[in-house]
Structures are given as C-alpha cells and as structure tokens.
Tab-separated table of C-alpha atoms and ligand atoms in Angstrom:
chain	number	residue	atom	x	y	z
A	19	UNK	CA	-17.547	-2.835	-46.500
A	20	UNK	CA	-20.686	-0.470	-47.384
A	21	UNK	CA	-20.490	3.106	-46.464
A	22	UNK	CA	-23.020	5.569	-46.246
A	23	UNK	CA	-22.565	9.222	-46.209
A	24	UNK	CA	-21.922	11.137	-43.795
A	25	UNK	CA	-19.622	8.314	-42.457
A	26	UNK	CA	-20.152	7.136	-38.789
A	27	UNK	CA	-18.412	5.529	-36.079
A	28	UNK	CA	-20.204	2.899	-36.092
A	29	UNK	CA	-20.152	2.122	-39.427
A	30	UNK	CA	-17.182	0.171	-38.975
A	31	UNK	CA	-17.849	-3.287	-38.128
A	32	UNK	CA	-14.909	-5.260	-38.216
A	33	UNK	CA	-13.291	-7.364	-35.395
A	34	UNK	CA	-10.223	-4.939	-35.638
A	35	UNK	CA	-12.154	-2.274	-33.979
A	36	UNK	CA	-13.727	-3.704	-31.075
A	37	UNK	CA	-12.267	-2.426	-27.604
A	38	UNK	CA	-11.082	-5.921	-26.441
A	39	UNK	CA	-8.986	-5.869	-29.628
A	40	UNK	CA	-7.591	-2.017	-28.887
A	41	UNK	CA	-6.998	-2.853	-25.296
A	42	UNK	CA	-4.808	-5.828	-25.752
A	43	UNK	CA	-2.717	-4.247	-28.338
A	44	UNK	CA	-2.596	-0.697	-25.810
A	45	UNK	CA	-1.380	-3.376	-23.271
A	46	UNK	CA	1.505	-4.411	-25.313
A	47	UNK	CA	2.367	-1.224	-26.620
A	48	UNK	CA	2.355	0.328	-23.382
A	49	UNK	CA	4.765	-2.315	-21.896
A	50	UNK	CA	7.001	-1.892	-24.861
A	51	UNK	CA	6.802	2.093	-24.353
A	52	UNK	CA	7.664	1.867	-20.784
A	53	UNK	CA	10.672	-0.802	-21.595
A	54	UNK	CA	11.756	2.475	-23.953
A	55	UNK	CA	11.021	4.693	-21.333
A	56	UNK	CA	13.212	3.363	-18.975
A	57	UNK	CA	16.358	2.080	-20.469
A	58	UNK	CA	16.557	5.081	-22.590
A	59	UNK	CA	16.479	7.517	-19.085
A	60	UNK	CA	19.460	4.808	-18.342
A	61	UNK	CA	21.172	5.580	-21.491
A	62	UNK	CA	21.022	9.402	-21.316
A	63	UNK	CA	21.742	9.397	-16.824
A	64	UNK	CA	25.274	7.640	-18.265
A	65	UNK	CA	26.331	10.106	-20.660
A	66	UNK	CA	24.858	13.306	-18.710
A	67	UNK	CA	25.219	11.767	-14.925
A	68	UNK	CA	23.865	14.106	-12.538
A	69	UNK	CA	25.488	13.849	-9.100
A	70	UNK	CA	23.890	11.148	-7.322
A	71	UNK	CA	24.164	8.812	-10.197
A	72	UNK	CA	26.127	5.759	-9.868
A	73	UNK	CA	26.898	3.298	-12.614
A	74	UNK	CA	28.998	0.359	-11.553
A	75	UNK	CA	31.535	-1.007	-14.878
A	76	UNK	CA	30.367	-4.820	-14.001
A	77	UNK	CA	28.865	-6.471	-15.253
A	78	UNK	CA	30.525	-5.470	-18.541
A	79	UNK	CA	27.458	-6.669	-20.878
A	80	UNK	CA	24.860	-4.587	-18.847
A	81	UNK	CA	24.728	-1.711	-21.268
A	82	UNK	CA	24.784	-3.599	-24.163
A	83	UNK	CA	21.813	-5.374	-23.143
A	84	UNK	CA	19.750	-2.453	-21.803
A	85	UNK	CA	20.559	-0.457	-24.813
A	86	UNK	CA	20.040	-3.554	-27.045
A	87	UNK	CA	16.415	-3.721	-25.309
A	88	UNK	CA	15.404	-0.390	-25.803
A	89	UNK	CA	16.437	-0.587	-29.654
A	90	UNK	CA	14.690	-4.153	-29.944
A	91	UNK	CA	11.251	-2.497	-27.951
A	92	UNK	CA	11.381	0.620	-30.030
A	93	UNK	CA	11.477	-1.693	-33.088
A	94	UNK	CA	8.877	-4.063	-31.443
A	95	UNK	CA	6.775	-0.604	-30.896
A	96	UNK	CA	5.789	-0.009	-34.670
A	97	UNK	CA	3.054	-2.487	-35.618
A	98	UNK	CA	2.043	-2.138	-32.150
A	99	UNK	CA	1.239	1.369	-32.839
A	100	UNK	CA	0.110	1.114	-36.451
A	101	UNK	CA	-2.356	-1.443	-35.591
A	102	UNK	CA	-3.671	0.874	-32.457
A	103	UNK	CA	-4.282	3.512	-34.268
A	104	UNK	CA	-6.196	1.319	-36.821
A	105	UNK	CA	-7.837	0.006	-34.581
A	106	UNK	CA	-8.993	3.314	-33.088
A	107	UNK	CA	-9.249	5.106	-36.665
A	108	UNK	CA	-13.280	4.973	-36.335
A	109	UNK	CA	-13.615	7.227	-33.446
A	110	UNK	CA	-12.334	10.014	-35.222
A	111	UNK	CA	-15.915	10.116	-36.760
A	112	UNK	CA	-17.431	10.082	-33.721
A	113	UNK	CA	-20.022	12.626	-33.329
A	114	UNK	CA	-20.413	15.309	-31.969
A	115	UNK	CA	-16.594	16.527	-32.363
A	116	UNK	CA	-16.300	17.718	-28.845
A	117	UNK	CA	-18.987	16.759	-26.202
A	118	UNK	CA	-17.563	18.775	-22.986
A	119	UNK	CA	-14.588	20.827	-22.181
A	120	UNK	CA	-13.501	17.215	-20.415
A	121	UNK	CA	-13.598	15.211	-23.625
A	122	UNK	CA	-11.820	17.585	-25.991
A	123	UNK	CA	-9.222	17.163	-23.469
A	124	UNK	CA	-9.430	13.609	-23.394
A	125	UNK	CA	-8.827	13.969	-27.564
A	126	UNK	CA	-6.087	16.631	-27.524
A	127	UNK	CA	-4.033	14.152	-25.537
A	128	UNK	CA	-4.333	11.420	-27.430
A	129	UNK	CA	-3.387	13.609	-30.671
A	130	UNK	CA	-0.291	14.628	-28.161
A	131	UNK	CA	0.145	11.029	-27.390
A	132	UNK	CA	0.185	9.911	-31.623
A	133	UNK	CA	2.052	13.007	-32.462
A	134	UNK	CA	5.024	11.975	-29.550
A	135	UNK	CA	4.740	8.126	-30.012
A	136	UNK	CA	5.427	8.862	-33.980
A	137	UNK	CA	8.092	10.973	-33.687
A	138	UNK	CA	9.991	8.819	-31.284
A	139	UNK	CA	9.621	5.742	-33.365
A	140	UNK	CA	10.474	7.635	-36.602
A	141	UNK	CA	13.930	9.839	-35.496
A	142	UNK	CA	14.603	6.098	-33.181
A	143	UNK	CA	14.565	4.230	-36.156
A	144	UNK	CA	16.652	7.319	-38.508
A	145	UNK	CA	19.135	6.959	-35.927
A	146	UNK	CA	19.717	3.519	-35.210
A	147	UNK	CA	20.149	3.757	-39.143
A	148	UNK	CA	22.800	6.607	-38.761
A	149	UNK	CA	20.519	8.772	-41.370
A	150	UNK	CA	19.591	12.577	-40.046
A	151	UNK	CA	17.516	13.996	-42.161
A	152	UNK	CA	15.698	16.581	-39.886
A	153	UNK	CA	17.816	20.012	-38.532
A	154	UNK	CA	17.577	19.140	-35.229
A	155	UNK	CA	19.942	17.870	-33.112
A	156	UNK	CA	19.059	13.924	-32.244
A	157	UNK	CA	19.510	13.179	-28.356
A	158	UNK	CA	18.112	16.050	-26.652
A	159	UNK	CA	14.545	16.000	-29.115
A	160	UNK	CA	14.267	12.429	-28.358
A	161	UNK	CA	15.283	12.708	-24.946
A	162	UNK	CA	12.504	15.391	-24.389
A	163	UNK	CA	9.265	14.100	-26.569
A	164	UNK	CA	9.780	11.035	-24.282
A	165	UNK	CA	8.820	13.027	-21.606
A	166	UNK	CA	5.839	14.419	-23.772
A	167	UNK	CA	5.093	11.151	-24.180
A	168	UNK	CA	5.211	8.974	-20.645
A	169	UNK	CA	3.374	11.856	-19.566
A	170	UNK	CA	0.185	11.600	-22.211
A	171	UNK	CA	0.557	7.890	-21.929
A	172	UNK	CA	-0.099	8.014	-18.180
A	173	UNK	CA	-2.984	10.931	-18.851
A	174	UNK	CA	-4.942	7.989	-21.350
A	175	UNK	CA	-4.397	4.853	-19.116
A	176	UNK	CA	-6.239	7.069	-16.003
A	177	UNK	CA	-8.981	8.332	-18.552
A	178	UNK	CA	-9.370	5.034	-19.906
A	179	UNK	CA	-8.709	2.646	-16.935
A	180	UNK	CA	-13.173	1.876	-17.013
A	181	UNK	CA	-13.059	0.829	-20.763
A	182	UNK	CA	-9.268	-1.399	-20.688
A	183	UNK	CA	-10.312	-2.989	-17.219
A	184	UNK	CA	-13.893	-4.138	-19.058
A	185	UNK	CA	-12.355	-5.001	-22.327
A	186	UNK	CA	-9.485	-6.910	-20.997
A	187	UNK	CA	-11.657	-8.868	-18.623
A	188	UNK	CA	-13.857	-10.071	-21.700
A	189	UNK	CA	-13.056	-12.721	-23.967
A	190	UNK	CA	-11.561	-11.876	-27.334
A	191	UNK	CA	-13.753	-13.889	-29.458
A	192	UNK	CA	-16.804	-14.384	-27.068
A	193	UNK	CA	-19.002	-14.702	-30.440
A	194	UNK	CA	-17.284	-15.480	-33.432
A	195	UNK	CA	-16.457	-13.364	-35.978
A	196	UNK	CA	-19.157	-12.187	-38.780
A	197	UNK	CA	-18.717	-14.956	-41.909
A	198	UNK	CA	-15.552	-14.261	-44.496
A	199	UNK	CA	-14.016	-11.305	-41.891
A	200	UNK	CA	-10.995	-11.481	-39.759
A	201	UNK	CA	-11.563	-12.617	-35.978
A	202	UNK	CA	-10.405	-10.421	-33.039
A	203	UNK	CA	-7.906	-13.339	-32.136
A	204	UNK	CA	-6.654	-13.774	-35.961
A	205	UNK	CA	-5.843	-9.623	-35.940
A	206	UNK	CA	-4.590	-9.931	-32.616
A	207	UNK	CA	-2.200	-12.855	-34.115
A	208	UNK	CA	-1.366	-10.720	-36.978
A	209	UNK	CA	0.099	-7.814	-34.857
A	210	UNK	CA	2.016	-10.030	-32.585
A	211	UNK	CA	3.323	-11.883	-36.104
A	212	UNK	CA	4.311	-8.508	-37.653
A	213	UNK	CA	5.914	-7.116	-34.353
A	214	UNK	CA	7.983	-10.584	-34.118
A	215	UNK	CA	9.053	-10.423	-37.362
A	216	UNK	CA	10.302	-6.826	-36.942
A	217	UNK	CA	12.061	-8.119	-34.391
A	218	UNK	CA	13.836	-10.851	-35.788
A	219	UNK	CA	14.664	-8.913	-38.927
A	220	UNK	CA	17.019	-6.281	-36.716
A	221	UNK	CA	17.797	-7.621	-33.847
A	222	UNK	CA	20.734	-9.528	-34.873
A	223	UNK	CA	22.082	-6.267	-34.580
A	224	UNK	CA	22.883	-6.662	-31.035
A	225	UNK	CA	21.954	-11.124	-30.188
A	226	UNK	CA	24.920	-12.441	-32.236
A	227	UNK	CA	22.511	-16.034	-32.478
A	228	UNK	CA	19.958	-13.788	-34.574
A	229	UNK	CA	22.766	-12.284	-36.682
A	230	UNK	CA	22.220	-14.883	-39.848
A	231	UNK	CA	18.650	-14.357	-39.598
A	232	UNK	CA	18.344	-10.571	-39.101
A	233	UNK	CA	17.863	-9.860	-42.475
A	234	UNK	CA	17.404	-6.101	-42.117
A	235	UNK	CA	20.143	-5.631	-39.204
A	236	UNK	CA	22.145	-2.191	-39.683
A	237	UNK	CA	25.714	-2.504	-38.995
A	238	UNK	CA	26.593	-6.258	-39.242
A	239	UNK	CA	28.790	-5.713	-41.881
A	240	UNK	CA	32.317	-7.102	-42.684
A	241	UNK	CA	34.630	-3.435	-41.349
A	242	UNK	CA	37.595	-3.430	-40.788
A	243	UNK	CA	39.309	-6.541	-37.918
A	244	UNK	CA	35.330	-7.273	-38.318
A	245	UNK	CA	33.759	-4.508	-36.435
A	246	UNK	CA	31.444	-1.679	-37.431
A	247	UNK	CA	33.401	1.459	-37.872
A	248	UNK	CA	31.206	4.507	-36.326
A	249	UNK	CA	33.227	6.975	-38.094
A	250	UNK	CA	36.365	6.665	-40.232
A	251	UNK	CA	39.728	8.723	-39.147
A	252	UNK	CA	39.417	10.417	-42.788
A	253	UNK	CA	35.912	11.240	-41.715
A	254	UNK	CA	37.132	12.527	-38.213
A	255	UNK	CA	39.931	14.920	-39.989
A	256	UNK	CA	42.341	12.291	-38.139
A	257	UNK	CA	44.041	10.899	-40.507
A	258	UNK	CA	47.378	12.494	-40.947
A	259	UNK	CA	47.946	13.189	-37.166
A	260	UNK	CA	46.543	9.747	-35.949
A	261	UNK	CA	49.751	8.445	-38.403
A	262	UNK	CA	52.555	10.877	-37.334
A	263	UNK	CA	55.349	9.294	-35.584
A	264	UNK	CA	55.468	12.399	-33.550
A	265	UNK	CA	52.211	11.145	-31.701
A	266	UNK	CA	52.290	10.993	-27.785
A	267	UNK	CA	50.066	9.976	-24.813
A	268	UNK	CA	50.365	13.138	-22.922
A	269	UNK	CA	49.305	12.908	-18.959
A	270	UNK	CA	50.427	15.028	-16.607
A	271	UNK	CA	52.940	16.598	-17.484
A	272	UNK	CA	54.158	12.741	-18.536
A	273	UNK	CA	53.901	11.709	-21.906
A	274	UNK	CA	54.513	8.355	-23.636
A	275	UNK	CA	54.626	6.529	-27.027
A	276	UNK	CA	52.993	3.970	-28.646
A	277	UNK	CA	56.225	1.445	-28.108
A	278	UNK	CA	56.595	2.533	-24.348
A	279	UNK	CA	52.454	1.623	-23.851
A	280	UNK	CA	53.243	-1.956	-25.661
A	281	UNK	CA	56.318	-2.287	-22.998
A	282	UNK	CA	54.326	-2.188	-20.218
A	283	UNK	CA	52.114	-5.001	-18.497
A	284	UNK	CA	49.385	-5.523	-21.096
A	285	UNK	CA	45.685	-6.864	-20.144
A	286	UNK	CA	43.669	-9.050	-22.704
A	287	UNK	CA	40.094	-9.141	-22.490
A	288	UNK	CA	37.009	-9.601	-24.518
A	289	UNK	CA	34.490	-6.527	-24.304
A	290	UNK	CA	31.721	-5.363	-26.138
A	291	UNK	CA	31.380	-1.830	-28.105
A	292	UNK	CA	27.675	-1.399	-27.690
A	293	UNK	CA	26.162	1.422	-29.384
A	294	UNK	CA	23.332	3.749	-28.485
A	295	UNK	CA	22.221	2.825	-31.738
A	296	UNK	CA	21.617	-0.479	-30.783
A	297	UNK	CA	24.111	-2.404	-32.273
A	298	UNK	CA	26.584	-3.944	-30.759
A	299	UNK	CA	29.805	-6.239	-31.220
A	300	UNK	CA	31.968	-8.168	-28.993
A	301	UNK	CA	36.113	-8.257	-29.129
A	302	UNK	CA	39.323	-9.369	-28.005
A	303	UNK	CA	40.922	-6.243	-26.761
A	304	UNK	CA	44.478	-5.854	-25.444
A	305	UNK	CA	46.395	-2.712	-23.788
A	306	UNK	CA	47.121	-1.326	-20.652
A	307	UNK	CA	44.358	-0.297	-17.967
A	308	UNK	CA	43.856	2.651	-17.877
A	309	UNK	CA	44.870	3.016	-14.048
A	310	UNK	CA	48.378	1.342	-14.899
A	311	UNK	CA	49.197	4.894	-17.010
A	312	UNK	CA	48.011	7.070	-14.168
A	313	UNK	CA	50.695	5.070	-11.448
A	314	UNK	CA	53.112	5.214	-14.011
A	315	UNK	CA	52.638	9.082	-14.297
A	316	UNK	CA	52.716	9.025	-10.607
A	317	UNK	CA	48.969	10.306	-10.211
A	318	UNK	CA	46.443	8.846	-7.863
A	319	UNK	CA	43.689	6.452	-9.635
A	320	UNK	CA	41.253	7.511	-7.417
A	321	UNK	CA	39.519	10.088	-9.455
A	322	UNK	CA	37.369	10.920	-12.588
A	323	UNK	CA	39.517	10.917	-16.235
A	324	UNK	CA	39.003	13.073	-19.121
A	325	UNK	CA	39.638	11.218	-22.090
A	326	UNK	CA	40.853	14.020	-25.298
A	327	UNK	CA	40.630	12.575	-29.278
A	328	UNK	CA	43.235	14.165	-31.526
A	329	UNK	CA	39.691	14.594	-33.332
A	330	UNK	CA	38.466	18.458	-33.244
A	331	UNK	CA	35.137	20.284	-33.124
A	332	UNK	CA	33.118	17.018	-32.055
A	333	UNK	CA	31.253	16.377	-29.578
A	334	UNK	CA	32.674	12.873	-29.422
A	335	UNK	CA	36.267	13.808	-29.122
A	336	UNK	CA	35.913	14.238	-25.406
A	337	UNK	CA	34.605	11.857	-22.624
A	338	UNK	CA	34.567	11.208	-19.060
A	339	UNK	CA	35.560	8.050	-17.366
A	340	UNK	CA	34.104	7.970	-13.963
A	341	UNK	CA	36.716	6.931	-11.159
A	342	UNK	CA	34.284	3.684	-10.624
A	343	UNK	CA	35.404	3.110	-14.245
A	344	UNK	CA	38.988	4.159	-13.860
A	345	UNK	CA	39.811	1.774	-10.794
A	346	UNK	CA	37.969	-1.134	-13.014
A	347	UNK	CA	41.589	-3.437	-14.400
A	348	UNK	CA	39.313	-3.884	-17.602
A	349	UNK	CA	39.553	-0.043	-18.201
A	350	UNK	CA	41.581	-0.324	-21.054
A	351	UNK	CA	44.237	2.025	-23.309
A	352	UNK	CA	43.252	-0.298	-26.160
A	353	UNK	CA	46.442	-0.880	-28.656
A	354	UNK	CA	45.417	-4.266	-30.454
A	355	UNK	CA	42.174	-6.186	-31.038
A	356	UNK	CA	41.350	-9.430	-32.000
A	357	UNK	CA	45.534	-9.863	-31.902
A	358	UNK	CA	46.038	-7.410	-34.285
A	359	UNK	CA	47.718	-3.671	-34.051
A	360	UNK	CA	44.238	-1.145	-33.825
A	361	UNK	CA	42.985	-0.038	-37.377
A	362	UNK	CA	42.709	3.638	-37.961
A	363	UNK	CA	39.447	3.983	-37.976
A	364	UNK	CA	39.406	1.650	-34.875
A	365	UNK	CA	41.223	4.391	-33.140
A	366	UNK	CA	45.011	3.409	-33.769
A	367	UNK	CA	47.409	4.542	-32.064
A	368	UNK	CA	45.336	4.083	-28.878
A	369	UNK	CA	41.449	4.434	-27.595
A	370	UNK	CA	39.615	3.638	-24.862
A	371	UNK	CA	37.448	0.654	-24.222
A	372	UNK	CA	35.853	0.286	-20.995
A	373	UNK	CA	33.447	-2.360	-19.332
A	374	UNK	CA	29.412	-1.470	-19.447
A	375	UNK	CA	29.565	1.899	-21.251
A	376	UNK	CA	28.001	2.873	-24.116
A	377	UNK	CA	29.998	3.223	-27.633
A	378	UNK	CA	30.031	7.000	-27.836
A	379	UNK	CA	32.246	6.901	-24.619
A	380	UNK	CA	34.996	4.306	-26.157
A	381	UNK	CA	36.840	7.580	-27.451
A	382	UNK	CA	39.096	6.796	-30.824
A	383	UNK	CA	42.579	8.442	-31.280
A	384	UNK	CA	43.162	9.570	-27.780
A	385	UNK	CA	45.667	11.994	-27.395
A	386	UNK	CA	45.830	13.091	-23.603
A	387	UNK	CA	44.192	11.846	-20.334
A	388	UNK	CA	43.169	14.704	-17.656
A	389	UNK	CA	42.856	14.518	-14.112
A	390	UNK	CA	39.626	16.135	-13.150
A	391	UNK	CA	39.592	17.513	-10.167
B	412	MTE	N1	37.066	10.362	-31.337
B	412	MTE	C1	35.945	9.646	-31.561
B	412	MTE	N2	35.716	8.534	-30.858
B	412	MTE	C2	34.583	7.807	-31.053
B	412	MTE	C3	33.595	8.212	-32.004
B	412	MTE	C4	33.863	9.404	-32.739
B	412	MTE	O1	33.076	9.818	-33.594
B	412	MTE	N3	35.046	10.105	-32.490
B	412	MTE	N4	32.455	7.474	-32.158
B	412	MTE	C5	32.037	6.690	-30.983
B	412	MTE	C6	30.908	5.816	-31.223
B	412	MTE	S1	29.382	6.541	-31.347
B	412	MTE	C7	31.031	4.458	-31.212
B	412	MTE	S2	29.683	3.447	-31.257
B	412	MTE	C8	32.354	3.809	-31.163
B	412	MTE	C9	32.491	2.891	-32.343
B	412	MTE	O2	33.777	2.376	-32.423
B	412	MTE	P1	34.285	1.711	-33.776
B	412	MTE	O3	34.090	2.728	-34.875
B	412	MTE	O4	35.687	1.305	-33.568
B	412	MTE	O5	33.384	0.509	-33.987
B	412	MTE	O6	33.390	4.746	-31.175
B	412	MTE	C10	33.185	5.890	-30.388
B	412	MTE	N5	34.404	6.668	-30.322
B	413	MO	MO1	27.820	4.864	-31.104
C-alpha cells in the first residue's frame, strides 16, 4: 500500500473497505447485538422483576439457554466489531471533518455507538471471566450502556438504511479482486472464521458437547462434586457457622435441622446452575421442595419466599423466590448432589436450587425462609 500525504479516504483501496463488505458484517453484528439486547433485558427483568413480569420455572433449561446465548453472541460480537470498524477506519479521513450540522451528528453517534459497543464487549467479557478491574459496580453499567447502545444502533441503521439496502443488494465480488489482495468474499470468510472460532473456543462453557473442544472455556474446571464453585464458604465468611451443629432452618416461628430435612419426603432431580456469566453445569440434586417446608411449618405455599444466607454484607445472601417458583415440586432445599452430602462451598448444610433461574438466585448456606407478604 502507497500513501501520500495528507492521507485520504480514498486512498484505501482494499476489498476490506468497500460498503458491500461493511454492510454484511453491520448485518451480522447487528443481529448478534440485538440477540444481546434481548436476552440480557431477560436476564436483568428476572432478578429486578417489575410488577407485571411473569417468569414461569418450566421449562427448567430456559435460562440456561437464553443466558448461554447472550454470553455465546457477546463472544460472537468481537471480530464482528473489530473487523467493522476496520472496515470503516478510512472514513475517519474523510474530508471535510464536518459537512453540516446533520453529518456531525451522523459522526457523534457512531463515536457513541463504538464507545458503547466497546465497553459492553470489554466489562461482558471481564465478567464472564469473574475479573473486575474497573470501580464500578458491574450490572447496572452494563445494564445501562446497553441502552446507550440499542439506541445509537437504531439512530445508524435509519441514517444508513440508502447505503446497506444498495450494498447488500450488490454482489460481493461483482469484479474480482485487484491481483495479490484479499477478495471481499475471502475477508468476509475470515470474519465469519474468526467469530466461529471464538465461539467454539468458550462456548463449552455452557453446550456440554463443546466442552472438550472449548479450549478457552472459563469455569469447566474439576471443583468440588465437579461443579464450579462461585464463591467458597471461607470466601463468604461462612465457614465456621455453615459447620456449627447449632445450625437451624428457621421459618416461621418453626425451625428445623439438617437430620429432620433428610427425614422428610426427599425429591431427586437433575437441574442446571446456570450462571449470568454464562457458564453453566447440570446436576443430580436431592432435598425437599421447597413448598413441603412451608406445609410442614403450617404456612400457605401460595406466596413469594425470601430466601436468607448465613452469609453477611452481600448482595447475594438474599433472594426472592417468586410463588410461581415456590408452588414448582422441583423448588428444591438442596441437601445432596450427585448422591453425595452438599460441599461447603456448594452451600452445605442446605441451599436452594430452583428450575429456570439464574445462578445468583440458587442462594448457598440458607439460614431462614420468609414469608413475604
Ligand atoms: N450465599 C450465596 N449464595 C450464592 C452465591 C454467593 O456468593 N453467596 N453465588 C451465587 C452464584 S453467582 C452462583 S452462579 C451460584 C453458584 O453455585 P456453586 O458455587 O455451588 O456452583 O451460587 C449462587 N449462590
Ligand atoms: Mo453466578
């Protein structure tokens, strides 16, 4: 490639930067935004439901599959967007700067759009690798640049609707490519290769059939009765009280311990913990539904729980099962899994695992349930 100085927009010739090539990649990217988008609104309307929110506990896989999806898009998302914005580099020596009050508009939302699109596939991809290195506080940032976001997303399709309906209604390689340079179609195939392969490196996170191939998945290690561990019992300041014999279920007014949970009618099943981080990992759980401790305290079942950890000072130690989720049999008091007694930092003496909710709601060392009225 031969410069001259200054540089111009058009001095960029290859394949890479013709529209046809942008607007197919857009395409893509936009689809795997809006897959983001979507189940991530999901994600956040089950742990913050506002009042007409309904989300059923069958089936119990749904969660882990939308939540596996937006973690497998996200990933999907970043050659997408890395070979946009090469694609598009040239235009930022377009000239003149600013042509009308319209067009710097047109570029102040696209550096909104890059600036958003970055910063949710950077703190996505720090948390799905449990690593915080910024001061702010994860969901709510991410929650709200997605907003930022969809909205400069949908501000760039209506600018550019003209140029993406003319580019994608050409052929890619109408005339073939200038002698010894990549074609349109062979970048094109090297995006789509890069994004698969991103893919198939993590998502065995979350598709057990991908797990010997995921070569980069987080969490598929060999923990404890062979699940992740989210955070240890030491780590959780648990560790003494989770142990003392003095432990009880407390629920109104009743409370009961460990050996009177195993006496009564115990339900087996085989339910996912599927994190918001992406991962997730299937088990055989046994322990008493949830609803069986609320007859046996003599309360009604038809109402919301509050589930309390022994844990203190987190914002984990508390959650609320809906009454959807509390009628469900598979609501479970967990006390064994995969046939053995719970491991500490699986939550022993007791913890909740419930059909189609995400991880952070499986609370770990439960103390007392609470009727909320
Ligand atoms: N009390 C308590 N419960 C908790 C957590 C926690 O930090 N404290 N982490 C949650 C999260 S984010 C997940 S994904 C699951 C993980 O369960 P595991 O560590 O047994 O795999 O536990 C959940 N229950
Ligand atoms: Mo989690």
């Amino acid at each position: 490639m031969r410069f001259s100085f200054p540089v111009k927009e058009n001095s960029f010739r290859s394949a890479a930067h013709d529209e046809r090539v942008t607007a197919r990649i857009g395409m893509w990217l936009g689809i795997a935004f809006t897959v983001c988008f979507v189940t991530g609104l999901l994600s956040h309307a089950i742990q913050h439901p506002p009042s007409w929110f309904f989300w059923p506990s069958r089936p119990v896989w749904l969660y882990q599959v939308t939540q596996g999806l937006h973690v497998i898009a996200g990933v999907a998302s970043i050659p997408l967007l890395v070979a946009k914005l090469w694609s598009v580099y040239p235009k930022l020596f377009g000239r003149p700067v600013v042509r009308s009050a319209a067009h710097a508009l047109e570029r102040a939302s696209i550096l909104v759009l890059s600036g958003a699109a970055f910063f949710e596939l950077v703190t996505g991809l720090f948390n799905v690798a449990q690593n915080y290195p910024f001061q702010f506080f994860f969901p709510p940032a991410h929650y709200a640049v997605a907003w930022v976001l969809a909205g400069s997303i949908v501000v760039h399709v209506a600018v550019k609707l003209p140029v993406i309906r003319r580019a994608l209604g050409e052929k890619v390689d109408a005339e073939p490519p200038e002698r010894g340079t990549l074609s349109r179609r062979g970048f094109l195939r090297s995006t789509w290769l890069a994004s698969g392969v991103a893919v198939v490196a993590t998502a065995g996170a979350t598709v057990p059939l991908l797990r010997k191939v995921s070569g980069l998945s987080w969490r598929a290690g060999d923990d404890p009765q062979g699940l992740p561990v989210n955070r240890t019992a030491f780590a959780a300041g648990v560790h003494d009280s989770a142990r003392d014999p003095a432990w009880r279920l407390e629920i109104g007014g009743r409370s009961f311990t460990r050996a009177e949970l195993e006496a009564m009618p115990q339900i087996t099943a085989d339910l996912p913990i599927a994190c918001v981080e992406g991962w997730s990992e299937s088990a055989t759980w046994t322990g008493v539904p949830v609803a069986d401790v609320l007859r046996a305290a003599g309360l009604s079942i038809d109402t919301d729980v509050r589930v309390i950890s022994l844990e203190r000072n987190s914002l984990y130690a508390v959650s609320t099962l809906p009454a959807e989720h509390v009628a469900d049999p598979l609501t479970l008091l967990a006390l064994r899994v995969n046939g053995e007694t719970l491991n500490l930092d699986h939550g022993f003496p007791c913890r909740i695992i419930a059909p189609n909710r995400p991880g952070v709601l499986q609370t770990k060392w439960v103390h007392r349930l609470e009727v909320v009225k």
